[in-house]
mmCIF file of C-alpha atoms in Angstrom:
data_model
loop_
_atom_site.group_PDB
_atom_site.id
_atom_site.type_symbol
_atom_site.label_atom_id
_atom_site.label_comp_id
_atom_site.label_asym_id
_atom_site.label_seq_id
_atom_site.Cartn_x
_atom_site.Cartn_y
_atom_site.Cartn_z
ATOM 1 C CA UNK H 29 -0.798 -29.502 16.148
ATOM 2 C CA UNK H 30 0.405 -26.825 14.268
ATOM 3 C CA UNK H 31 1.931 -27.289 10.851
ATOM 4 C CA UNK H 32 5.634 -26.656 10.535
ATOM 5 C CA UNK H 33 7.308 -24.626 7.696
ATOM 6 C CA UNK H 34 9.954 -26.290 6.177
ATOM 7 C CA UNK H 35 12.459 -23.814 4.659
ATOM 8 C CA UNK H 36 13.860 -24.284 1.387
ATOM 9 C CA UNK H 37 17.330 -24.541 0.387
ATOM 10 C CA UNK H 38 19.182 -24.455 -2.507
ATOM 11 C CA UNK H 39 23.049 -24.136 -3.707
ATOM 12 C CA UNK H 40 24.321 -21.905 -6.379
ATOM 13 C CA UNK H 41 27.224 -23.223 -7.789
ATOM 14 C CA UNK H 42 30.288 -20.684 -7.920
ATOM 15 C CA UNK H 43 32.846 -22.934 -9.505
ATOM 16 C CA UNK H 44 34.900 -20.522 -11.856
ATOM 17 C CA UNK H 45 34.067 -17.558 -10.041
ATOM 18 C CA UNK H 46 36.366 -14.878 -8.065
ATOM 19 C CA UNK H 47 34.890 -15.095 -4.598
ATOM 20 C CA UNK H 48 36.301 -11.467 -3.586
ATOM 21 C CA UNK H 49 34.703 -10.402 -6.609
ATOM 22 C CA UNK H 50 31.611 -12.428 -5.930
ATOM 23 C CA UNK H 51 31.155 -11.671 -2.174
ATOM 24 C CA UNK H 52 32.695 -7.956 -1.967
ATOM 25 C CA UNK H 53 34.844 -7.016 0.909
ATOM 26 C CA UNK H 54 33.467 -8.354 4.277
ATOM 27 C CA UNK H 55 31.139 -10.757 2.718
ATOM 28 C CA UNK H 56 28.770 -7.196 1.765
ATOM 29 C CA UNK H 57 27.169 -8.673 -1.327
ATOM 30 C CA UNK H 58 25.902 -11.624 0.265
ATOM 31 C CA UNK H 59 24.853 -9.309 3.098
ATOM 32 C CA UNK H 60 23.010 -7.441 0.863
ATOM 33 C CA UNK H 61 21.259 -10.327 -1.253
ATOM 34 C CA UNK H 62 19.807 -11.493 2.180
ATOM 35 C CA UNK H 63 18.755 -8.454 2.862
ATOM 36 C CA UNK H 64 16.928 -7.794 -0.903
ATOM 37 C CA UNK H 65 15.500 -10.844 -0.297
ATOM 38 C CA UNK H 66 14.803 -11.582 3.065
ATOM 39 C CA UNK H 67 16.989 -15.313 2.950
ATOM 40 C CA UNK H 68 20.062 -16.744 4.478
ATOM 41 C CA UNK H 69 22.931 -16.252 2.335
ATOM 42 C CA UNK H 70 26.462 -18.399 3.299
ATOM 43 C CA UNK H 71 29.637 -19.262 0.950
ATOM 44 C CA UNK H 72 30.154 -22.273 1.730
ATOM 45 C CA UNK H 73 33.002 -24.314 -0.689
ATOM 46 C CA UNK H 74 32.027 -24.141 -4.043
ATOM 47 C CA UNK H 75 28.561 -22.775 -3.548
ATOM 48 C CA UNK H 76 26.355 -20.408 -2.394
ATOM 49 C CA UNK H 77 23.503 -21.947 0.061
ATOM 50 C CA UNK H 78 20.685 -19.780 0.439
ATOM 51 C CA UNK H 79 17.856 -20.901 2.909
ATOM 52 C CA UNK H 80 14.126 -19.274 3.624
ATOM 53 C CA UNK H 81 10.826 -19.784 2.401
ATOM 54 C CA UNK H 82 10.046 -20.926 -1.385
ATOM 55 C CA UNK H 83 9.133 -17.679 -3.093
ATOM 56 C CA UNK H 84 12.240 -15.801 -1.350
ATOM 57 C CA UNK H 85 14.795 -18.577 -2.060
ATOM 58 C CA UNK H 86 13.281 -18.920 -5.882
ATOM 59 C CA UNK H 87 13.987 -14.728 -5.936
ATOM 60 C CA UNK H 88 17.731 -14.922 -4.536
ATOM 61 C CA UNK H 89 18.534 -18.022 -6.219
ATOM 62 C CA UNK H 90 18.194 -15.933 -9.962
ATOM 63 C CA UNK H 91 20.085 -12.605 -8.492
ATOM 64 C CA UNK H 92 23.254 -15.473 -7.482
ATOM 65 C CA UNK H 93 23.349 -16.532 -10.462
ATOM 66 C CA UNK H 94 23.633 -13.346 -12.411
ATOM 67 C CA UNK H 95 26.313 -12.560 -9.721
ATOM 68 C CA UNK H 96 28.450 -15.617 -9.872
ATOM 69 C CA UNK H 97 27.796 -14.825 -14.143
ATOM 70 C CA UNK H 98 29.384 -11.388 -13.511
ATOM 71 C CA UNK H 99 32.049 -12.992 -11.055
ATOM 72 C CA UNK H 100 33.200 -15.133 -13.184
ATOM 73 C CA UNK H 101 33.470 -12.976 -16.537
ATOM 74 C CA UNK H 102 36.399 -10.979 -14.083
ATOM 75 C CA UNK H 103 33.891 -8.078 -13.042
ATOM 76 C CA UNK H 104 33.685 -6.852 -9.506
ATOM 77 C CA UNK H 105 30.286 -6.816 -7.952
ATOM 78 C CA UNK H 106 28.885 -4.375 -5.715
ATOM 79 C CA UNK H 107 26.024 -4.002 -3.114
ATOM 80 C CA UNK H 108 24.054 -1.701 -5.733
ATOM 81 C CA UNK H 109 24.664 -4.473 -8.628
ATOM 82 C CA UNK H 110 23.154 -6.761 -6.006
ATOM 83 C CA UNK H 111 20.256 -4.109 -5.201
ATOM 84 C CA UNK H 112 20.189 -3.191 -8.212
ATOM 85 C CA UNK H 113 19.269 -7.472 -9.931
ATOM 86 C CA UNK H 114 17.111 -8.122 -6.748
ATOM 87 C CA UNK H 115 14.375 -5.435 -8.643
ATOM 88 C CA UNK H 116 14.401 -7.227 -12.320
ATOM 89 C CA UNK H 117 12.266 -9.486 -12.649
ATOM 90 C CA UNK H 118 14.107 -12.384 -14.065
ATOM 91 C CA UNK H 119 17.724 -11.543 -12.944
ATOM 92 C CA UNK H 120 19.745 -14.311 -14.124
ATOM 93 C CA UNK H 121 18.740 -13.088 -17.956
ATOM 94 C CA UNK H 122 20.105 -9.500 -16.734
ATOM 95 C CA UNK H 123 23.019 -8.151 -18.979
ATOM 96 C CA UNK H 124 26.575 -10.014 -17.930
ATOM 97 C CA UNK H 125 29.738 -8.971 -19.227
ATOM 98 C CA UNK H 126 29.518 -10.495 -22.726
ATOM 99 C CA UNK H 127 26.251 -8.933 -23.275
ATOM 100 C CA UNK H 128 25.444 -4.882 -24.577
ATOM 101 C CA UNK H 129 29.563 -4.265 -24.015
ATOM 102 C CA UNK H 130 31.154 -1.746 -25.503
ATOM 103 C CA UNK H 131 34.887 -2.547 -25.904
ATOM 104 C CA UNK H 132 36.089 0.653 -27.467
ATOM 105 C CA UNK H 133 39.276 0.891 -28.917
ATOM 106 C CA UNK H 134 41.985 3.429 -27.302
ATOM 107 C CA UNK H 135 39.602 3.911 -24.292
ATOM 108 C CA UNK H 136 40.144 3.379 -20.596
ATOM 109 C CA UNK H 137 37.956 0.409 -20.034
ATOM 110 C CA UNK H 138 34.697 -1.287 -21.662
ATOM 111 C CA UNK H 139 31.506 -0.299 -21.170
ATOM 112 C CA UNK H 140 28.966 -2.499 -19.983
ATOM 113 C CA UNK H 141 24.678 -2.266 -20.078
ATOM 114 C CA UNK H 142 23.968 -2.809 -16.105
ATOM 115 C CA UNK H 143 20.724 -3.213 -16.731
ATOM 116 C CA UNK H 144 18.087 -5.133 -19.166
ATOM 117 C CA UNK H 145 16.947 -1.062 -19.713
ATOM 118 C CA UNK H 146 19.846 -0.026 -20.836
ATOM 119 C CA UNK H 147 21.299 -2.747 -22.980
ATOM 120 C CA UNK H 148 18.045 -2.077 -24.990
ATOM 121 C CA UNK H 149 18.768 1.584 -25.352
ATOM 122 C CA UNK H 150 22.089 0.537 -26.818
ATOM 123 C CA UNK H 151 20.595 -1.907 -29.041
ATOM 124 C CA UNK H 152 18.456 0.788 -30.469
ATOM 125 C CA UNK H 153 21.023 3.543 -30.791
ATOM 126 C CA UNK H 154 23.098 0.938 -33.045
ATOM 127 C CA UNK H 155 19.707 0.216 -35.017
ATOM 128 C CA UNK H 156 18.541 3.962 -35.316
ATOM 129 C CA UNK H 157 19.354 6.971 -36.697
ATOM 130 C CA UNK H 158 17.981 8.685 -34.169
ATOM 131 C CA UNK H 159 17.229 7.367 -30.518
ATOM 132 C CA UNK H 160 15.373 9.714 -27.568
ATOM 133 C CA UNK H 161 16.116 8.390 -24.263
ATOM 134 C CA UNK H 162 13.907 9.984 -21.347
ATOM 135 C CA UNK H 163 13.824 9.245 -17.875
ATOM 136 C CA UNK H 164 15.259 10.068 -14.606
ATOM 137 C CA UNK H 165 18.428 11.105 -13.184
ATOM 138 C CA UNK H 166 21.599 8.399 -12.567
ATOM 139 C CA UNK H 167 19.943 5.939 -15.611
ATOM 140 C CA UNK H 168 22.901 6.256 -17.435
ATOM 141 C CA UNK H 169 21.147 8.224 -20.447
ATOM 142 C CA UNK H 170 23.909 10.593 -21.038
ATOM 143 C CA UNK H 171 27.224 8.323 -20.124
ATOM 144 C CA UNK H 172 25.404 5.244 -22.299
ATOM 145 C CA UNK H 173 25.352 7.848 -25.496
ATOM 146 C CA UNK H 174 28.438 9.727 -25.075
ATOM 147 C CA UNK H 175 30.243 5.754 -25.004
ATOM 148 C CA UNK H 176 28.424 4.465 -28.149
ATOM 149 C CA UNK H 177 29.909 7.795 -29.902
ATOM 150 C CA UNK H 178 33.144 7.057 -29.077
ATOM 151 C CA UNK H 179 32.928 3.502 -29.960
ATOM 152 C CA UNK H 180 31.593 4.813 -33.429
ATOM 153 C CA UNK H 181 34.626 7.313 -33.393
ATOM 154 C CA UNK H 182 37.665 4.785 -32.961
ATOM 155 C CA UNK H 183 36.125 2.445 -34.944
ATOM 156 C CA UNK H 184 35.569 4.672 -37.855
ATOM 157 C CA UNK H 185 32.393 4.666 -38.718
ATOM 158 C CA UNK H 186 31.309 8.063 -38.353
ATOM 159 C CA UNK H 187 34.710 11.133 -38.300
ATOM 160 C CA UNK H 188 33.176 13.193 -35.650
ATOM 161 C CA UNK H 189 31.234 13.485 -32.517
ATOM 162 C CA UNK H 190 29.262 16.623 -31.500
ATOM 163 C CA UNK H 191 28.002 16.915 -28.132
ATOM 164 C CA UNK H 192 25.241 19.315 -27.392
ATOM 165 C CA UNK H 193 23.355 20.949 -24.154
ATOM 166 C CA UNK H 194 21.125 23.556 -23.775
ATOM 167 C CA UNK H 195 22.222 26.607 -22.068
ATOM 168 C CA UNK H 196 19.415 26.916 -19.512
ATOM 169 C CA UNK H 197 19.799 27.796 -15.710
ATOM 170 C CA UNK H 198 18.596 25.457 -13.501
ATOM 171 C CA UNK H 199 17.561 27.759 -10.680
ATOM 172 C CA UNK H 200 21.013 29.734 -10.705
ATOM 173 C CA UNK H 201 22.579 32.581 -12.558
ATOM 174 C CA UNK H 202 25.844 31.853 -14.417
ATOM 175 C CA UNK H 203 25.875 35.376 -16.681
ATOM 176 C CA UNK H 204 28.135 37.045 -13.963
ATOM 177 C CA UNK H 205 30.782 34.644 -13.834
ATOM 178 C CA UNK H 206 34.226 36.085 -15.205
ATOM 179 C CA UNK H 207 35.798 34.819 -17.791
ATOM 180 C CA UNK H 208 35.591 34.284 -21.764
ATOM 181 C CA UNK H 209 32.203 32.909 -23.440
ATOM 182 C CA UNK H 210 33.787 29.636 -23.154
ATOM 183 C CA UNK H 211 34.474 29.982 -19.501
ATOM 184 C CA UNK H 212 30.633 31.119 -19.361
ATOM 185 C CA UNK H 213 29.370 28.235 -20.964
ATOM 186 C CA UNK H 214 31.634 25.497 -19.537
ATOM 187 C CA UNK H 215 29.562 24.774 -16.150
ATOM 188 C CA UNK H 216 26.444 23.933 -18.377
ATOM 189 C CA UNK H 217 28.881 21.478 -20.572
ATOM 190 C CA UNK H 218 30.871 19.910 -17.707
ATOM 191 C CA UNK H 219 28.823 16.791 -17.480
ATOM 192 C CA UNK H 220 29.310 15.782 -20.901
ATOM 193 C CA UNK H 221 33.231 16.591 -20.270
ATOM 194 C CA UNK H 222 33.199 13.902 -17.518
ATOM 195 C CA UNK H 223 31.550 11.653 -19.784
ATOM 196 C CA UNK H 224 34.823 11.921 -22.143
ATOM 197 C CA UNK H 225 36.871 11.842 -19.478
ATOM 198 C CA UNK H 226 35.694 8.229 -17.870
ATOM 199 C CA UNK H 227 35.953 6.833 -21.661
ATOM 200 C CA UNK H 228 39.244 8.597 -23.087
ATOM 201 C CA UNK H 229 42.794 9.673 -21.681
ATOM 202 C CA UNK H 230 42.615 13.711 -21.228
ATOM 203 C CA UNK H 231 45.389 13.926 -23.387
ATOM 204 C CA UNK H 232 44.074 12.397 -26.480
ATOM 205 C CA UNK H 233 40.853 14.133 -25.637
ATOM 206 C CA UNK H 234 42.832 17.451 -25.815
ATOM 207 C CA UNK H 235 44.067 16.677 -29.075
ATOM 208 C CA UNK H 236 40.556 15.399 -30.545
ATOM 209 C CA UNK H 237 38.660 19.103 -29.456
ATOM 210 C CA UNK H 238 41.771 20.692 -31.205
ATOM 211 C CA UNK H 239 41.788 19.490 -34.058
ATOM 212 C CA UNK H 240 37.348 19.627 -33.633
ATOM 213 C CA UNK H 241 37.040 15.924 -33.673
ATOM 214 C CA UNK H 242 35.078 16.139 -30.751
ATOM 215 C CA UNK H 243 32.926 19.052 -30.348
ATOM 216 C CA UNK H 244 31.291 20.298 -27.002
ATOM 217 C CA UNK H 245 29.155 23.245 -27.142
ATOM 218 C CA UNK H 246 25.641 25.009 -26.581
ATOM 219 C CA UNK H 247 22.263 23.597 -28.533
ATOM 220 C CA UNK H 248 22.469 27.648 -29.672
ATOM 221 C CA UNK H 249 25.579 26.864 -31.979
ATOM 222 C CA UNK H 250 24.652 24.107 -33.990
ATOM 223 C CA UNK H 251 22.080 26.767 -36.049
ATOM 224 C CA UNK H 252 22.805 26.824 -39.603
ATOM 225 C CA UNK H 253 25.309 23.826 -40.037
ATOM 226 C CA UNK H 254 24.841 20.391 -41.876
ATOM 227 C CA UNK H 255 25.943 17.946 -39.199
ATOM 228 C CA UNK H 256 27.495 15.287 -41.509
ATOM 229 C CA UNK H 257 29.308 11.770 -40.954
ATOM 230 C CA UNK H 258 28.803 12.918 -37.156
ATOM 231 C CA UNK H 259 27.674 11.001 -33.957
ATOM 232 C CA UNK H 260 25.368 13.680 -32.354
ATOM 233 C CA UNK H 261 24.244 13.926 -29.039
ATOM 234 C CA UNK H 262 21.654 17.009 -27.083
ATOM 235 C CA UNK H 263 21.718 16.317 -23.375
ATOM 236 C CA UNK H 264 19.156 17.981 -21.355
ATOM 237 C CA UNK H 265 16.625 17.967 -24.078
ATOM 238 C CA UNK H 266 14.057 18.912 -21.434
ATOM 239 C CA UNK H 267 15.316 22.528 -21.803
ATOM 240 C CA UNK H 268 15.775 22.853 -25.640
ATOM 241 C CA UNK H 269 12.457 24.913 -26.624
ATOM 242 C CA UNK H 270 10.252 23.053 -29.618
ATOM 243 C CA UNK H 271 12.079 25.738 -32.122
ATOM 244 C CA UNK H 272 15.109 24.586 -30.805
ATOM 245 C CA UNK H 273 14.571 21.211 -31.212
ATOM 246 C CA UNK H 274 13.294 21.367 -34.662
ATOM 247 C CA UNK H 275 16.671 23.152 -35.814
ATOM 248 C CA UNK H 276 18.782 20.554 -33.987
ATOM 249 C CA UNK H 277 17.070 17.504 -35.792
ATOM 250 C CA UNK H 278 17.042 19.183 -39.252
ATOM 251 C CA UNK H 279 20.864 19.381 -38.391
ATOM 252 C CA UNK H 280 21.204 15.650 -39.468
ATOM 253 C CA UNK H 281 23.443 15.081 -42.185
ATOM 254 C CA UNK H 282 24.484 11.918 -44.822
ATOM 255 C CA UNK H 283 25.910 8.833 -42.059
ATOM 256 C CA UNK H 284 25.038 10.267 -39.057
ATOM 257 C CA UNK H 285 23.395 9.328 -35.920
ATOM 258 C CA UNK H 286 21.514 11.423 -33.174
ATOM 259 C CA UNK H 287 20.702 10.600 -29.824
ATOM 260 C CA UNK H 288 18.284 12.854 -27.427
ATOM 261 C CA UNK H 289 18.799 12.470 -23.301
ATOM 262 C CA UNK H 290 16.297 14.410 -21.217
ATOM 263 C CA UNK H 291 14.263 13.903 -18.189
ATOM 264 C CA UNK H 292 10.572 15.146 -18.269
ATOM 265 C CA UNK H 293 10.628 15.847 -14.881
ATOM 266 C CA UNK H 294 13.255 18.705 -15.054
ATOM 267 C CA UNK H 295 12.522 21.077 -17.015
ATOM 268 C CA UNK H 296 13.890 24.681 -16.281
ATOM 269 C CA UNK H 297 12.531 26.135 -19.185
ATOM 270 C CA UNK H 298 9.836 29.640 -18.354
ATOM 271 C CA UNK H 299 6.340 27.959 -17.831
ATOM 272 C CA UNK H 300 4.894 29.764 -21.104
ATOM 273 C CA UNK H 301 7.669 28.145 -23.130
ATOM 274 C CA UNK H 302 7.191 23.700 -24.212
ATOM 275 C CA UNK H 303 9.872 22.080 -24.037
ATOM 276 C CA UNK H 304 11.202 20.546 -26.966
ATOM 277 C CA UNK H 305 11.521 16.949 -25.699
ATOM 278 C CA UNK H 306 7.813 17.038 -25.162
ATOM 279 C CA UNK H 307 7.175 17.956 -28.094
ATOM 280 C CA UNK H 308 8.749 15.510 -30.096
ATOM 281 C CA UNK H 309 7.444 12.813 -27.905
ATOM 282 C CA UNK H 310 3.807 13.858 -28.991
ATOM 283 C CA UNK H 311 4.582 14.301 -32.849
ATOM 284 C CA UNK H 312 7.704 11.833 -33.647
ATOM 285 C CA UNK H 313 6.494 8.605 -32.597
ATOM 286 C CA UNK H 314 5.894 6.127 -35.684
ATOM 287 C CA UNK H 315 8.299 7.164 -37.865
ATOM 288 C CA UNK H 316 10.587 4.621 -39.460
ATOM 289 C CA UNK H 317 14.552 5.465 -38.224
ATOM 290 C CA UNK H 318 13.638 7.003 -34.992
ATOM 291 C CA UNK H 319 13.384 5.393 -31.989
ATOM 292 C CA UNK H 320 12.320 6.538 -28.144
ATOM 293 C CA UNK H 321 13.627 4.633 -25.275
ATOM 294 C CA UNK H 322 11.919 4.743 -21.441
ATOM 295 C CA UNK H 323 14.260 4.289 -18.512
ATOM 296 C CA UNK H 324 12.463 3.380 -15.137
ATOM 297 C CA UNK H 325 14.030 3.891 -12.302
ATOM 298 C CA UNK H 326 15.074 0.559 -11.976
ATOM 299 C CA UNK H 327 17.979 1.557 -14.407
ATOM 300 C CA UNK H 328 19.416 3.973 -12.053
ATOM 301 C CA UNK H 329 22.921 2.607 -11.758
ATOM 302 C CA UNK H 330 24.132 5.823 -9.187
ATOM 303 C CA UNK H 331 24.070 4.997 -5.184
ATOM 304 C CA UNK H 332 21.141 3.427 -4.537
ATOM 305 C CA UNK H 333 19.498 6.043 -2.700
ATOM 306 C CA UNK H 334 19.089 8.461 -5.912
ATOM 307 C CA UNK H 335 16.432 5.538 -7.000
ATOM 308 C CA UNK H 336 14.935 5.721 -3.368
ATOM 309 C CA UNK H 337 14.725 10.155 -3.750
ATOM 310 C CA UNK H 338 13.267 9.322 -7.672
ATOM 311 C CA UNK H 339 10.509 7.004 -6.133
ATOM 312 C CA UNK H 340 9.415 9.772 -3.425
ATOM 313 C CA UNK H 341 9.451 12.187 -5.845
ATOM 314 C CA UNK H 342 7.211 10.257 -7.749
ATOM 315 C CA UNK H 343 5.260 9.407 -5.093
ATOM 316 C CA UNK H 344 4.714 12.480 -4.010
ATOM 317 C CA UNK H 345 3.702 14.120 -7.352
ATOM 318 C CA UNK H 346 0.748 11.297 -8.007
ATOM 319 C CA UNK H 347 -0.365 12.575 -4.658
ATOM 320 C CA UNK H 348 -0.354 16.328 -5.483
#
């Protein structure tokens, strides 16, 4: 006679909690924790029950938690959050909404860490002078910077932020487009534009460029200046050349604070020219005040299929 399986179960309570915020409209978060998991997942009262085999149950058990955590700090959770906790390894330690939060003054909402990943690369932007975050697309690289710079803004600790990109095409050719230089160079600054625009009211965003609070411009104009009581951030460091990059960092002046985003992977620079972000990656590393950060993609925090494209990418490259 055959030996039967018993399933497990076990019950999470979600006393506290906001069960629309918990269980997502039609019940889709719990659909999607049984489906990370491969469990039963029902609301039932005041608790989750979640039923299957030992390992399974042990694995959904720690992604409820950090759910009904989120829940019941007043922050909505989503199918991707779910996704997104079933691939950490200990979930119910995973960043809630008390932990690597930025509440910045004046801004539209707080920012929080959505992943163990990034709440370190926060941590080490507050404990550096200079941080280099690399990895792929959607980890939040850019966004994660662009917040903590505001944050240092309207709390006062540093009078300015500068926000810097490389002007490099990335397959396409901008140099016929009409309009102004600035008009010309806007396309290749737009995405640190939307950044603002998530954290601050256009208005008062208008009126910090004016009066060159904020600054948004090409790597190309930062040559010859002393970049002073400034929060300074290069985005697409992948496709700043290694001359550039050694006149951006000697930019640095008395209380400031640089942070480098790139991703190694896309790099649009001509194949005779290194880029920059490589560069520093091989000759940087050790020195006291600068920091480099990794993102996996298990910190992409876009729809979950741009960490499903990253992984065949991958894949497909270690096969090449």
């Amino acid at each position: 006679m055959e030996n039967t399986v018993v399933p497990t179960t076990v019950r999470v309570s979600v006393e506290g909690a906001d069960l629309l915020l918990l269980a997502g409209v039609s019940d889709e978060n719990l659909v999607q924790l049984a489906r990370a998991t491969g469990t039963r997942v029902a609301l039932r009262g005041d608790a989750l029950s979640i039923v299957g085999d030992s390992e399974a149950v042990a694995r959904a058990e720690g992604v409820a938690v950090a759910m009904v955590a989120l829940a019941r700090d007043g922050r909505a959770v989503t199918a991707d959050d779910v996704l997104r906790l079933s691939l950490i390894e200990r979930p119910a330690e995973a960043p809630g909404a008390t932990a690597a939060t930025l509440v910045v003054p004046g801004a539209r909402r707080g920012v929080q860490a959505k992943t163990p990943g990034q709440a370190e690369y926060l941590k080490k932007i507050s404990e550096h002078d200079i941080v280099v975050g690399i990895g792929p697309a959607g980890t939040g690289k850019t966004y994660l910077a662009v917040a903590a710079a505001v944050d240092a803004l309207m709390k006062k600790r540093v009078r300015r932020i500068v926000l810097a990109r490389p002007a490099v095409e990335a397959g396409e050719n901008l140099g016929f487009l009409p309009g102004d230089m600035q008009a010309k160079i806007d396309p290749y600054l737009r995405p640190l534009y939307d950044a603002l625009d998530d954290l601050i009211p256009v208005e008062r965003i208008q009126k910090l460029i004016e009066t060159r609070t904020i600054e948004v411009a090409p790597l190309a104009f930062m040559r010859g200046r002393t970049l002073g009581d400034s929060f300074v951030i290069l985005d697409e460091a992948q496709n700043a050349t290694g001359m550039q990059m050694k006149m951006f960092l000697t930019r640095l002046g008395v209380n400031s604070k640089i942070v480098i985003t790139g991703d190694k992977t896309q790099v649009d620079l001509p194949r005779r020219e290194e880029s920059g972000l490589m560069q520093i990656e091989r000759i940087l590393h050790g020195i006291e005040g600068i920091a480099f950060h990794y993102f996996t993609d298990a910190d992409v925090v876009r729809h979950r299929l741009v960490r499903d494209i990253i992984r065949a990418y991958n894949a497909d490259a270690a096969g090449a």
